[in-house]
PDB file of C-alpha atoms and ligand atoms in Angstrom:
ATOM      1  CA  UNK A  36       0.127  -0.168   0.192  1.00  0.00           C
ATOM      2  CA  UNK A  37       1.384   3.271  -1.018  1.00  0.00           C
ATOM      3  CA  UNK A  38       2.137   6.426   1.299  1.00  0.00           C
ATOM      4  CA  UNK A  39       0.401   9.163   2.714  1.00  0.00           C
ATOM      5  CA  UNK A  40       1.253  12.298   1.513  1.00  0.00           C
ATOM      6  CA  UNK A  41       0.005  16.422   2.472  1.00  0.00           C
ATOM      7  CA  UNK A  42      -3.259  16.069   0.828  1.00  0.00           C
ATOM      8  CA  UNK A  43      -4.355  12.623   3.371  1.00  0.00           C
ATOM      9  CA  UNK A  44      -3.599   8.587   2.255  1.00  0.00           C
ATOM     10  CA  UNK A  45      -1.719   8.992  -1.420  1.00  0.00           C
ATOM     11  CA  UNK A  46      -3.540   5.641  -3.270  1.00  0.00           C
ATOM     12  CA  UNK A  47      -2.515   4.060  -6.718  1.00  0.00           C
ATOM     13  CA  UNK A  48      -5.390   3.372  -8.138  1.00  0.00           C
ATOM     14  CA  UNK A  49      -5.107   1.944 -12.279  1.00  0.00           C
ATOM     15  CA  UNK A  50      -7.440   3.338 -14.835  1.00  0.00           C
ATOM     16  CA  UNK A  51      -8.569   0.675 -17.978  1.00  0.00           C
ATOM     17  CA  UNK A  52      -9.138   3.424 -19.610  1.00  0.00           C
ATOM     18  CA  UNK A  53      -9.079   5.057 -23.480  1.00  0.00           C
ATOM     19  CA  UNK A  54     -12.636   6.429 -23.132  1.00  0.00           C
ATOM     20  CA  UNK A  55     -13.232  10.205 -22.532  1.00  0.00           C
ATOM     21  CA  UNK A  56     -14.775   9.185 -18.521  1.00  0.00           C
ATOM     22  CA  UNK A  57     -11.236   7.469 -18.375  1.00  0.00           C
ATOM     23  CA  UNK A  58      -9.494  10.762 -18.827  1.00  0.00           C
ATOM     24  CA  UNK A  59     -12.043  13.063 -16.780  1.00  0.00           C
ATOM     25  CA  UNK A  60     -11.985  10.129 -13.990  1.00  0.00           C
ATOM     26  CA  UNK A  61      -8.082  10.186 -13.536  1.00  0.00           C
ATOM     27  CA  UNK A  62      -7.992  14.461 -13.461  1.00  0.00           C
ATOM     28  CA  UNK A  63     -10.766  14.080 -10.709  1.00  0.00           C
ATOM     29  CA  UNK A  64      -7.792  11.048  -8.899  1.00  0.00           C
ATOM     30  CA  UNK A  65      -4.981  13.625  -9.624  1.00  0.00           C
ATOM     31  CA  UNK A  66      -6.211  16.342  -7.714  1.00  0.00           C
ATOM     32  CA  UNK A  67      -7.972  14.812  -5.728  1.00  0.00           C
ATOM     33  CA  UNK A  68      -3.866  13.903  -4.463  1.00  0.00           C
ATOM     34  CA  UNK A  69      -3.792   9.704  -5.300  1.00  0.00           C
ATOM     35  CA  UNK A  70      -1.364   7.700  -7.951  1.00  0.00           C
ATOM     36  CA  UNK A  71      -3.299   7.553 -11.453  1.00  0.00           C
ATOM     37  CA  UNK A  72      -1.941   5.212 -13.095  1.00  0.00           C
ATOM     38  CA  UNK A  73      -3.958   5.073 -16.678  1.00  0.00           C
ATOM     39  CA  UNK A  74      -3.814   2.264 -18.961  1.00  0.00           C
ATOM     40  CA  UNK A  75      -4.472   2.389 -23.152  1.00  0.00           C
ATOM     41  CA  UNK A  76      -4.684  -0.335 -25.418  1.00  0.00           C
ATOM     42  CA  UNK A  77      -2.811   1.002 -27.788  1.00  0.00           C
ATOM     43  CA  UNK A  78      -4.671   1.006 -30.481  1.00  0.00           C
ATOM     44  CA  UNK A  79      -4.634   5.190 -31.467  1.00  0.00           C
ATOM     45  CA  UNK A  80      -1.323   6.463 -32.445  1.00  0.00           C
ATOM     46  CA  UNK A  81      -1.633   9.764 -30.905  1.00  0.00           C
ATOM     47  CA  UNK A  82      -4.183   8.788 -28.149  1.00  0.00           C
ATOM     48  CA  UNK A  83      -5.468  12.157 -26.332  1.00  0.00           C
ATOM     49  CA  UNK A  84      -3.210  11.236 -22.160  1.00  0.00           C
ATOM     50  CA  UNK A  85      -4.922  11.620 -18.863  1.00  0.00           C
ATOM     51  CA  UNK A  86      -3.012  13.174 -16.305  1.00  0.00           C
ATOM     52  CA  UNK A  87      -1.323  11.215 -14.169  1.00  0.00           C
ATOM     53  CA  UNK A  88       0.843   8.608 -15.007  1.00  0.00           C
ATOM     54  CA  UNK A  89       0.041   6.067 -18.171  1.00  0.00           C
ATOM     55  CA  UNK A  90       0.649   3.271 -19.385  1.00  0.00           C
ATOM     56  CA  UNK A  91       0.326   1.751 -23.174  1.00  0.00           C
ATOM     57  CA  UNK A  92      -0.211  -1.519 -23.903  1.00  0.00           C
ATOM     58  CA  UNK A  93      -1.812  -4.421 -23.074  1.00  0.00           C
ATOM     59  CA  UNK A  94      -1.044  -6.533 -19.948  1.00  0.00           C
ATOM     60  CA  UNK A  95      -0.858 -10.684 -20.961  1.00  0.00           C
ATOM     61  CA  UNK A  96      -4.385 -11.608 -20.258  1.00  0.00           C
ATOM     62  CA  UNK A  97      -6.108 -11.387 -17.477  1.00  0.00           C
ATOM     63  CA  UNK A  98      -2.947 -13.557 -15.213  1.00  0.00           C
ATOM     64  CA  UNK A  99      -0.760  -9.820 -17.026  1.00  0.00           C
ATOM     65  CA  UNK A 100      -3.300  -7.885 -15.578  1.00  0.00           C
ATOM     66  CA  UNK A 101      -3.393  -9.756 -11.369  1.00  0.00           C
ATOM     67  CA  UNK A 102       0.364  -9.736 -11.891  1.00  0.00           C
ATOM     68  CA  UNK A 103       0.685  -6.203 -12.855  1.00  0.00           C
ATOM     69  CA  UNK A 104      -1.708  -5.528 -10.318  1.00  0.00           C
ATOM     70  CA  UNK A 105       0.709  -6.624  -7.813  1.00  0.00           C
ATOM     71  CA  UNK A 106       3.565  -5.716  -8.383  1.00  0.00           C
ATOM     72  CA  UNK A 107       2.348  -2.424  -8.396  1.00  0.00           C
ATOM     73  CA  UNK A 108       0.742  -2.182  -5.550  1.00  0.00           C
ATOM     74  CA  UNK A 109      -2.239  -1.042  -6.999  1.00  0.00           C
ATOM     75  CA  UNK A 110      -5.164  -0.061  -3.936  1.00  0.00           C
ATOM     76  CA  UNK A 111      -7.846   0.104  -6.385  1.00  0.00           C
ATOM     77  CA  UNK A 112      -8.796  -1.145 -10.137  1.00  0.00           C
ATOM     78  CA  UNK A 113     -10.727   0.853 -11.623  1.00  0.00           C
ATOM     79  CA  UNK A 114     -12.326  -0.831 -15.316  1.00  0.00           C
ATOM     80  CA  UNK A 115     -13.181   3.060 -17.123  1.00  0.00           C
ATOM     81  CA  UNK A 116     -13.090   0.737 -19.992  1.00  0.00           C
ATOM     82  CA  UNK A 117     -15.647   1.091 -23.420  1.00  0.00           C
ATOM     83  CA  UNK A 118     -19.136  -0.784 -23.460  1.00  0.00           C
ATOM     84  CA  UNK A 119     -17.995  -2.945 -25.916  1.00  0.00           C
ATOM     85  CA  UNK A 120     -14.307  -3.325 -24.238  1.00  0.00           C
ATOM     86  CA  UNK A 121     -14.970  -6.416 -23.010  1.00  0.00           C
ATOM     87  CA  UNK A 122     -12.305  -8.191 -22.807  1.00  0.00           C
ATOM     88  CA  UNK A 123     -10.712  -6.166 -20.484  1.00  0.00           C
ATOM     89  CA  UNK A 124     -13.343  -5.357 -18.554  1.00  0.00           C
ATOM     90  CA  UNK A 125     -13.419  -9.316 -18.212  1.00  0.00           C
ATOM     91  CA  UNK A 126     -10.126  -9.293 -17.726  1.00  0.00           C
ATOM     92  CA  UNK A 127     -10.397  -7.020 -14.738  1.00  0.00           C
ATOM     93  CA  UNK A 128     -13.022  -9.117 -12.913  1.00  0.00           C
ATOM     94  CA  UNK A 129     -10.991 -12.143 -13.589  1.00  0.00           C
ATOM     95  CA  UNK A 130      -7.852 -10.021 -12.575  1.00  0.00           C
ATOM     96  CA  UNK A 131      -8.613  -8.371  -9.249  1.00  0.00           C
ATOM     97  CA  UNK A 132      -9.969 -11.442  -8.106  1.00  0.00           C
ATOM     98  CA  UNK A 133      -6.628 -13.020  -7.779  1.00  0.00           C
ATOM     99  CA  UNK A 134      -4.906 -10.478  -6.623  1.00  0.00           C
ATOM    100  CA  UNK A 135      -7.006  -8.901  -3.881  1.00  0.00           C
ATOM    101  CA  UNK A 136      -7.869  -5.865  -4.758  1.00  0.00           C
ATOM    102  CA  UNK A 137     -11.207  -4.422  -5.271  1.00  0.00           C
ATOM    103  CA  UNK A 138     -12.029  -2.908  -8.028  1.00  0.00           C
ATOM    104  CA  UNK A 139     -15.239  -0.506  -9.444  1.00  0.00           C
ATOM    105  CA  UNK A 140     -16.453  -0.669 -12.878  1.00  0.00           C
ATOM    106  CA  UNK A 141     -17.573   2.667 -14.742  1.00  0.00           C
ATOM    107  CA  UNK A 142     -19.921   1.847 -17.115  1.00  0.00           C
ATOM    108  CA  UNK A 143     -21.816   5.069 -18.310  1.00  0.00           C
ATOM    109  CA  UNK A 144     -26.831   4.558 -19.149  1.00  0.00           C
ATOM    110  CA  UNK A 145     -28.147   2.863 -21.943  1.00  0.00           C
ATOM    111  CA  UNK A 146     -28.556   5.729 -24.647  1.00  0.00           C
ATOM    112  CA  UNK A 147     -32.377   5.247 -25.037  1.00  0.00           C
ATOM    113  CA  UNK A 148     -34.620   5.842 -27.963  1.00  0.00           C
ATOM    114  CA  UNK A 149     -35.217   9.532 -28.707  1.00  0.00           C
ATOM    115  CA  UNK A 150     -39.847  10.499 -28.829  1.00  0.00           C
ATOM    116  CA  UNK A 151     -40.281   9.128 -32.695  1.00  0.00           C
ATOM    117  CA  UNK A 152     -37.262   8.491 -32.718  1.00  0.00           C
ATOM    118  CA  UNK A 153     -37.120   4.588 -34.667  1.00  0.00           C
ATOM    119  CA  UNK A 154     -34.561   2.340 -34.283  1.00  0.00           C
ATOM    120  CA  UNK A 155     -33.708  -1.437 -34.720  1.00  0.00           C
ATOM    121  CA  UNK A 156     -31.823  -3.253 -32.555  1.00  0.00           C
ATOM    122  CA  UNK A 157     -29.482  -6.899 -33.359  1.00  0.00           C
ATOM    123  CA  UNK A 158     -27.939  -8.302 -31.219  1.00  0.00           C
ATOM    124  CA  UNK A 159     -24.171  -8.002 -32.651  1.00  0.00           C
ATOM    125  CA  UNK A 160     -23.112  -6.839 -35.776  1.00  0.00           C
ATOM    126  CA  UNK A 161     -23.915  -9.563 -38.048  1.00  0.00           C
ATOM    127  CA  UNK A 162     -27.462  -8.384 -37.370  1.00  0.00           C
ATOM    128  CA  UNK A 163     -26.788  -4.977 -38.140  1.00  0.00           C
ATOM    129  CA  UNK A 164     -25.215  -5.622 -41.252  1.00  0.00           C
ATOM    130  CA  UNK A 165     -28.256  -8.150 -42.435  1.00  0.00           C
ATOM    131  CA  UNK A 166     -31.189  -5.243 -40.298  1.00  0.00           C
ATOM    132  CA  UNK A 167     -29.930  -3.375 -43.564  1.00  0.00           C
ATOM    133  CA  UNK A 168     -32.251  -3.185 -46.921  1.00  0.00           C
ATOM    134  CA  UNK A 169     -31.136  -3.611 -50.645  1.00  0.00           C
ATOM    135  CA  UNK A 170     -30.205  -0.362 -51.623  1.00  0.00           C
ATOM    136  CA  UNK A 171     -29.591   1.563 -48.318  1.00  0.00           C
ATOM    137  CA  UNK A 172     -27.076   3.997 -47.680  1.00  0.00           C
ATOM    138  CA  UNK A 173     -25.370   3.706 -44.786  1.00  0.00           C
ATOM    139  CA  UNK A 174     -23.506   5.686 -41.990  1.00  0.00           C
ATOM    140  CA  UNK A 175     -21.117   3.382 -39.877  1.00  0.00           C
ATOM    141  CA  UNK A 176     -20.415   5.047 -36.543  1.00  0.00           C
ATOM    142  CA  UNK A 177     -18.868   1.299 -34.536  1.00  0.00           C
ATOM    143  CA  UNK A 178     -15.209   2.606 -35.292  1.00  0.00           C
ATOM    144  CA  UNK A 179     -12.792   0.876 -36.867  1.00  0.00           C
ATOM    145  CA  UNK A 180     -12.128  -2.891 -35.423  1.00  0.00           C
ATOM    146  CA  UNK A 181     -15.837  -4.348 -35.843  1.00  0.00           C
ATOM    147  CA  UNK A 182     -16.298  -3.662 -40.052  1.00  0.00           C
ATOM    148  CA  UNK A 183     -15.834  -6.933 -40.867  1.00  0.00           C
ATOM    149  CA  UNK A 184     -19.573  -8.220 -40.789  1.00  0.00           C
ATOM    150  CA  UNK A 185     -19.962  -5.400 -43.349  1.00  0.00           C
ATOM    151  CA  UNK A 186     -17.367  -5.872 -46.123  1.00  0.00           C
ATOM    152  CA  UNK A 187     -19.643  -8.402 -48.176  1.00  0.00           C
ATOM    153  CA  UNK A 188     -22.731  -6.174 -47.967  1.00  0.00           C
ATOM    154  CA  UNK A 189     -23.457  -5.775 -51.538  1.00  0.00           C
ATOM    155  CA  UNK A 190     -26.185  -3.755 -52.692  1.00  0.00           C
ATOM    156  CA  UNK A 191     -25.586  -0.659 -49.728  1.00  0.00           C
ATOM    157  CA  UNK A 192     -23.681   2.568 -50.561  1.00  0.00           C
ATOM    158  CA  UNK A 193     -21.535   2.126 -47.147  1.00  0.00           C
ATOM    159  CA  UNK A 194     -20.423   5.599 -45.331  1.00  0.00           C
ATOM    160  CA  UNK A 195     -17.715   4.340 -42.410  1.00  0.00           C
ATOM    161  CA  UNK A 196     -16.972   7.583 -39.266  1.00  0.00           C
ATOM    162  CA  UNK A 197     -13.842   5.886 -37.315  1.00  0.00           C
ATOM    163  CA  UNK A 198     -10.896   8.336 -35.779  1.00  0.00           C
ATOM    164  CA  UNK A 199      -7.907   5.896 -37.662  1.00  0.00           C
ATOM    165  CA  UNK A 200      -8.389   4.272 -41.175  1.00  0.00           C
ATOM    166  CA  UNK A 201      -7.967   0.712 -41.445  1.00  0.00           C
ATOM    167  CA  UNK A 202      -5.737  -0.955 -44.487  1.00  0.00           C
ATOM    168  CA  UNK A 203      -7.695  -2.798 -46.853  1.00  0.00           C
ATOM    169  CA  UNK A 204     -11.372  -2.049 -46.005  1.00  0.00           C
ATOM    170  CA  UNK A 205     -13.846  -2.498 -49.712  1.00  0.00           C
ATOM    171  CA  UNK A 206     -13.645  -0.745 -52.305  1.00  0.00           C
ATOM    172  CA  UNK A 207     -16.374   1.402 -52.525  1.00  0.00           C
ATOM    173  CA  UNK A 208     -16.417   2.216 -49.508  1.00  0.00           C
ATOM    174  CA  UNK A 209     -16.240   6.317 -47.993  1.00  0.00           C
ATOM    175  CA  UNK A 210     -14.409   6.834 -44.770  1.00  0.00           C
ATOM    176  CA  UNK A 211     -14.485   9.901 -42.746  1.00  0.00           C
ATOM    177  CA  UNK A 212     -11.501  10.034 -40.824  1.00  0.00           C
ATOM    178  CA  UNK A 213     -12.786  12.356 -37.663  1.00  0.00           C
ATOM    179  CA  UNK A 214     -13.151  12.231 -34.217  1.00  0.00           C
ATOM    180  CA  UNK A 215     -16.056  13.646 -32.569  1.00  0.00           C
ATOM    181  CA  UNK A 216     -17.591  15.110 -30.581  1.00  0.00           C
ATOM    182  CA  UNK A 217     -20.205  16.245 -33.347  1.00  0.00           C
ATOM    183  CA  UNK A 218     -22.642  18.568 -32.742  1.00  0.00           C
ATOM    184  CA  UNK A 219     -26.050  17.560 -33.723  1.00  0.00           C
ATOM    185  CA  UNK A 220     -26.046  20.032 -36.005  1.00  0.00           C
ATOM    186  CA  UNK A 221     -23.220  18.868 -37.687  1.00  0.00           C
ATOM    187  CA  UNK A 222     -23.790  15.634 -38.077  1.00  0.00           C
ATOM    188  CA  UNK A 223     -27.488  16.542 -39.518  1.00  0.00           C
ATOM    189  CA  UNK A 224     -25.265  18.016 -42.497  1.00  0.00           C
ATOM    190  CA  UNK A 225     -23.382  15.350 -42.770  1.00  0.00           C
ATOM    191  CA  UNK A 226     -26.520  12.781 -43.084  1.00  0.00           C
ATOM    192  CA  UNK A 227     -28.179  15.109 -46.068  1.00  0.00           C
ATOM    193  CA  UNK A 228     -24.377  15.690 -47.640  1.00  0.00           C
ATOM    194  CA  UNK A 229     -24.458  11.450 -47.833  1.00  0.00           C
ATOM    195  CA  UNK A 230     -28.306  11.203 -48.302  1.00  0.00           C
ATOM    196  CA  UNK A 231     -27.752   8.721 -45.431  1.00  0.00           C
ATOM    197  CA  UNK A 232     -31.264   6.586 -45.473  1.00  0.00           C
ATOM    198  CA  UNK A 233     -29.287   4.180 -42.481  1.00  0.00           C
ATOM    199  CA  UNK A 234     -27.277   4.599 -39.115  1.00  0.00           C
ATOM    200  CA  UNK A 235     -25.595   1.389 -37.489  1.00  0.00           C
ATOM    201  CA  UNK A 236     -24.625   2.607 -33.322  1.00  0.00           C
ATOM    202  CA  UNK A 237     -23.491   1.127 -30.731  1.00  0.00           C
ATOM    203  CA  UNK A 238     -25.938   1.672 -27.702  1.00  0.00           C
ATOM    204  CA  UNK A 239     -22.769   2.743 -26.448  1.00  0.00           C
ATOM    205  CA  UNK A 240     -24.052   5.734 -24.027  1.00  0.00           C
ATOM    206  CA  UNK A 241     -23.290   8.732 -22.844  1.00  0.00           C
ATOM    207  CA  UNK A 242     -23.210  12.448 -24.162  1.00  0.00           C
ATOM    208  CA  UNK A 243     -20.046  12.020 -25.994  1.00  0.00           C
ATOM    209  CA  UNK A 244     -21.244  10.356 -29.164  1.00  0.00           C
ATOM    210  CA  UNK A 245     -25.292  10.960 -28.341  1.00  0.00           C
ATOM    211  CA  UNK A 246     -25.590  14.205 -30.732  1.00  0.00           C
ATOM    212  CA  UNK A 247     -26.023  11.229 -34.196  1.00  0.00           C
ATOM    213  CA  UNK A 248     -29.074  10.436 -32.772  1.00  0.00           C
ATOM    214  CA  UNK A 249     -30.400  13.476 -31.744  1.00  0.00           C
ATOM    215  CA  UNK A 250     -29.652  14.284 -35.325  1.00  0.00           C
ATOM    216  CA  UNK A 251     -31.053  10.722 -37.217  1.00  0.00           C
ATOM    217  CA  UNK A 252     -34.315  11.299 -35.534  1.00  0.00           C
ATOM    218  CA  UNK A 253     -34.878  14.555 -36.828  1.00  0.00           C
ATOM    219  CA  UNK A 254     -34.517  13.617 -40.339  1.00  0.00           C
ATOM    220  CA  UNK A 255     -36.510  10.270 -39.592  1.00  0.00           C
ATOM    221  CA  UNK A 256     -33.955   7.945 -40.737  1.00  0.00           C
ATOM    222  CA  UNK A 257     -33.547   4.509 -38.629  1.00  0.00           C
ATOM    223  CA  UNK A 258     -31.159   3.168 -36.057  1.00  0.00           C
ATOM    224  CA  UNK A 259     -29.287  -0.290 -36.576  1.00  0.00           C
ATOM    225  CA  UNK A 260     -28.166   0.116 -32.413  1.00  0.00           C
ATOM    226  CA  UNK A 261     -25.867  -2.557 -31.874  1.00  0.00           C
ATOM    227  CA  UNK A 262     -26.645  -3.509 -27.993  1.00  0.00           C
ATOM    228  CA  UNK A 263     -23.983  -4.079 -25.790  1.00  0.00           C
ATOM    229  CA  UNK A 264     -21.794  -7.024 -25.386  1.00  0.00           C
ATOM    230  CA  UNK A 265     -22.524  -9.562 -21.368  1.00  0.00           C
ATOM    231  CA  UNK A 266     -20.152  -8.405 -18.698  1.00  0.00           C
ATOM    232  CA  UNK A 267     -18.919 -10.956 -16.149  1.00  0.00           C
ATOM    233  CA  UNK A 268     -20.856  -8.728 -13.050  1.00  0.00           C
ATOM    234  CA  UNK A 269     -19.317  -6.420 -10.656  1.00  0.00           C
ATOM    235  CA  UNK A 270     -19.261  -3.439  -8.924  1.00  0.00           C
ATOM    236  CA  UNK A 271     -20.320  -0.633 -11.096  1.00  0.00           C
ATOM    237  CA  UNK A 272     -21.588   2.929 -11.144  1.00  0.00           C
ATOM    238  CA  UNK A 273     -22.624   4.612 -13.654  1.00  0.00           C
ATOM    239  CA  UNK A 274     -20.702   8.028 -13.606  1.00  0.00           C
ATOM    240  CA  UNK A 275     -17.392   9.659 -12.366  1.00  0.00           C
ATOM    241  CA  UNK A 276     -18.759  11.329  -9.607  1.00  0.00           C
ATOM    242  CA  UNK A 277     -20.494   8.179  -8.891  1.00  0.00           C
ATOM    243  CA  UNK A 278     -16.576   6.407  -8.662  1.00  0.00           C
ATOM    244  CA  UNK A 279     -14.952   9.078  -7.137  1.00  0.00           C
ATOM    245  CA  UNK A 280     -17.543   8.476  -3.891  1.00  0.00           C
ATOM    246  CA  UNK A 281     -17.702   5.632  -3.712  1.00  0.00           C
ATOM    247  CA  UNK A 282     -13.964   5.171  -4.200  1.00  0.00           C
ATOM    248  CA  UNK A 283     -13.463   7.901  -0.944  1.00  0.00           C
ATOM    249  CA  UNK A 284     -15.334   5.496   0.656  1.00  0.00           C
ATOM    250  CA  UNK A 285     -13.427   2.298   0.314  1.00  0.00           C
ATOM    251  CA  UNK A 286     -10.296   3.538   0.770  1.00  0.00           C
ATOM    252  CA  UNK A 287     -12.260   5.764   4.727  1.00  0.00           C
ATOM    253  CA  UNK A 288     -13.287   2.095   5.152  1.00  0.00           C
ATOM    254  CA  UNK A 289     -10.665   0.061   4.431  1.00  0.00           C
TER     255      UNK A 289
HETATM  256  P1  NAP B 541     -10.907  -5.455 -25.581  1.00  0.00           P
HETATM  257  O1  NAP B 541     -11.259  -6.463 -26.900  1.00  0.00           O
HETATM  258  O2  NAP B 541     -11.803  -5.822 -24.632  1.00  0.00           O
HETATM  259  O3  NAP B 541      -9.447  -5.662 -24.653  1.00  0.00           O
HETATM  260  C1  NAP B 541      -8.769  -6.556 -26.102  1.00  0.00           C
HETATM  261  C2  NAP B 541      -7.448  -6.722 -25.589  1.00  0.00           C
HETATM  262  O4  NAP B 541      -6.857  -5.561 -25.579  1.00  0.00           O
HETATM  263  C3  NAP B 541      -6.754  -7.018 -24.529  1.00  0.00           C
HETATM  264  O5  NAP B 541      -7.331  -7.935 -23.219  1.00  0.00           O
HETATM  265  C4  NAP B 541      -6.549  -6.472 -23.703  1.00  0.00           C
HETATM  266  O6  NAP B 541      -5.398  -7.442 -24.513  1.00  0.00           O
HETATM  267  C5  NAP B 541      -6.021  -4.933 -25.054  1.00  0.00           C
HETATM  268  N1  NAP B 541      -6.930  -4.300 -23.769  1.00  0.00           N
HETATM  269  C6  NAP B 541      -8.302  -3.768 -23.880  1.00  0.00           C
HETATM  270  N2  NAP B 541      -8.391  -2.448 -23.337  1.00  0.00           N
HETATM  271  C7  NAP B 541      -6.802  -2.157 -22.734  1.00  0.00           C
HETATM  272  C8  NAP B 541      -6.166  -1.057 -21.528  1.00  0.00           C
HETATM  273  N3  NAP B 541      -6.532   0.762 -21.794  1.00  0.00           N
HETATM  274  N4  NAP B 541      -5.457  -1.220 -21.365  1.00  0.00           N
HETATM  275  C9  NAP B 541      -4.596  -2.027 -21.611  1.00  0.00           C
HETATM  276  N5  NAP B 541      -4.962  -3.030 -22.412  1.00  0.00           N
HETATM  277  C10 NAP B 541      -5.999  -2.965 -22.283  1.00  0.00           C
HETATM  278  O7  NAP B 541     -10.982  -3.719 -25.608  1.00  0.00           O
HETATM  279  P2  NAP B 541     -11.406  -3.472 -27.176  1.00  0.00           P
HETATM  280  O8  NAP B 541     -12.868  -3.007 -27.590  1.00  0.00           O
HETATM  281  O9  NAP B 541      -9.806  -3.273 -28.671  1.00  0.00           O
HETATM  282  O10 NAP B 541     -11.155  -1.950 -26.958  1.00  0.00           O
HETATM  283  C11 NAP B 541      -9.556  -1.565 -26.721  1.00  0.00           C
HETATM  284  C12 NAP B 541      -9.201   0.259 -26.160  1.00  0.00           C
HETATM  285  O11 NAP B 541     -10.064   1.637 -26.644  1.00  0.00           O
HETATM  286  C13 NAP B 541      -9.781   0.602 -24.624  1.00  0.00           C
HETATM  287  O12 NAP B 541      -9.699   0.811 -23.291  1.00  0.00           O
HETATM  288  C14 NAP B 541     -11.531   1.097 -24.473  1.00  0.00           C
HETATM  289  O13 NAP B 541     -11.640   1.816 -23.951  1.00  0.00           O
HETATM  290  C15 NAP B 541     -11.260   1.818 -26.286  1.00  0.00           C
HETATM  291  N6  NAP B 541     -12.076   1.704 -26.866  1.00  0.00           N
HETATM  292  C16 NAP B 541     -13.322   0.625 -27.174  1.00  0.00           C
HETATM  293  C17 NAP B 541     -13.707   1.382 -28.444  1.00  0.00           C
HETATM  294  C18 NAP B 541     -15.110   0.024 -28.362  1.00  0.00           C
HETATM  295  O14 NAP B 541     -16.031   0.866 -28.971  1.00  0.00           O
HETATM  296  N7  NAP B 541     -14.843  -1.566 -28.472  1.00  0.00           N
HETATM  297  C19 NAP B 541     -14.647   2.468 -28.545  1.00  0.00           C
HETATM  298  C20 NAP B 541     -13.571   3.528 -27.426  1.00  0.00           C
HETATM  299  C21 NAP B 541     -12.527   3.290 -26.758  1.00  0.00           C
HETATM  300  P3  NAP B 541      -4.320  -8.244 -22.870  1.00  0.00           P
HETATM  301  O15 NAP B 541      -5.407  -9.064 -23.241  1.00  0.00           O
HETATM  302  O16 NAP B 541      -3.418  -8.077 -23.409  1.00  0.00           O
HETATM  303  O17 NAP B 541      -4.124  -7.722 -21.589  1.00  0.00           O
END
């Protein structure tokens, strides 16, 4: 366990990050005097870096993460990864148990359908790809890692927005390389510019990417909404503020 300092007892917190919430959390915990390390997978070449220390790259599965927790005398593990990052979240549960380190998951609330919007639910990307009718002009807003189920879709015109563009995308796709957040007017303009008829989205939740849903509702464009993957149970809170409160409580009583 780490030593005390001027602001009280300093604790070592490892944040599994890669999200805006994780960056906001790192800033709050650094300001509270904790020793914070954020972990990024290393997927993006120019990531937005959080305050505090940063480590980049995989741990080598749950066992590797458990060793990291023990070797670095981590007092608290916070899983603030994206809700679709299912492998690292499962690893966090197993590693925390193995290393006997308390785990808290930050899971932002699901998006809910705005009044009047048309949402078509899909359990996964395969279902989402199958739900697109022939002739659709589709905007994919699902990142770049799960595009493969859409590759064989002929008969649709595909526009795909992502931060960094992978090689070997199908010819004929239009790539929009942009990083959000976007405003509702921006999103309406984009949907109109490309005469989009269908939007594909993960149910990521949060404020940063929600404008596209309002824009789609405004233009009566159906949204194929992909459900979140199931995660093993873990103590969970829904906001950065709640993580800070829980950590303060755990460290007071721990
Ligand atoms: P994933 O499928 O759950 O994880 C695959 C592997 O990547 C993990 O087993 C782990 O490797 C490594 N990894 C993932 N997140 C890590 C982290 N924060 N720090 C260190 N290693 C990590 O994850 P993913 O869906 O590829 O997401 C990767 C990162 O991008 C996450 O940090 C996530 O927050 C962020 N992100 C994901 C999405 C999305 O839609 N999936 C969207 C926005 C941001 P080892 O087993 O070797 O430890």
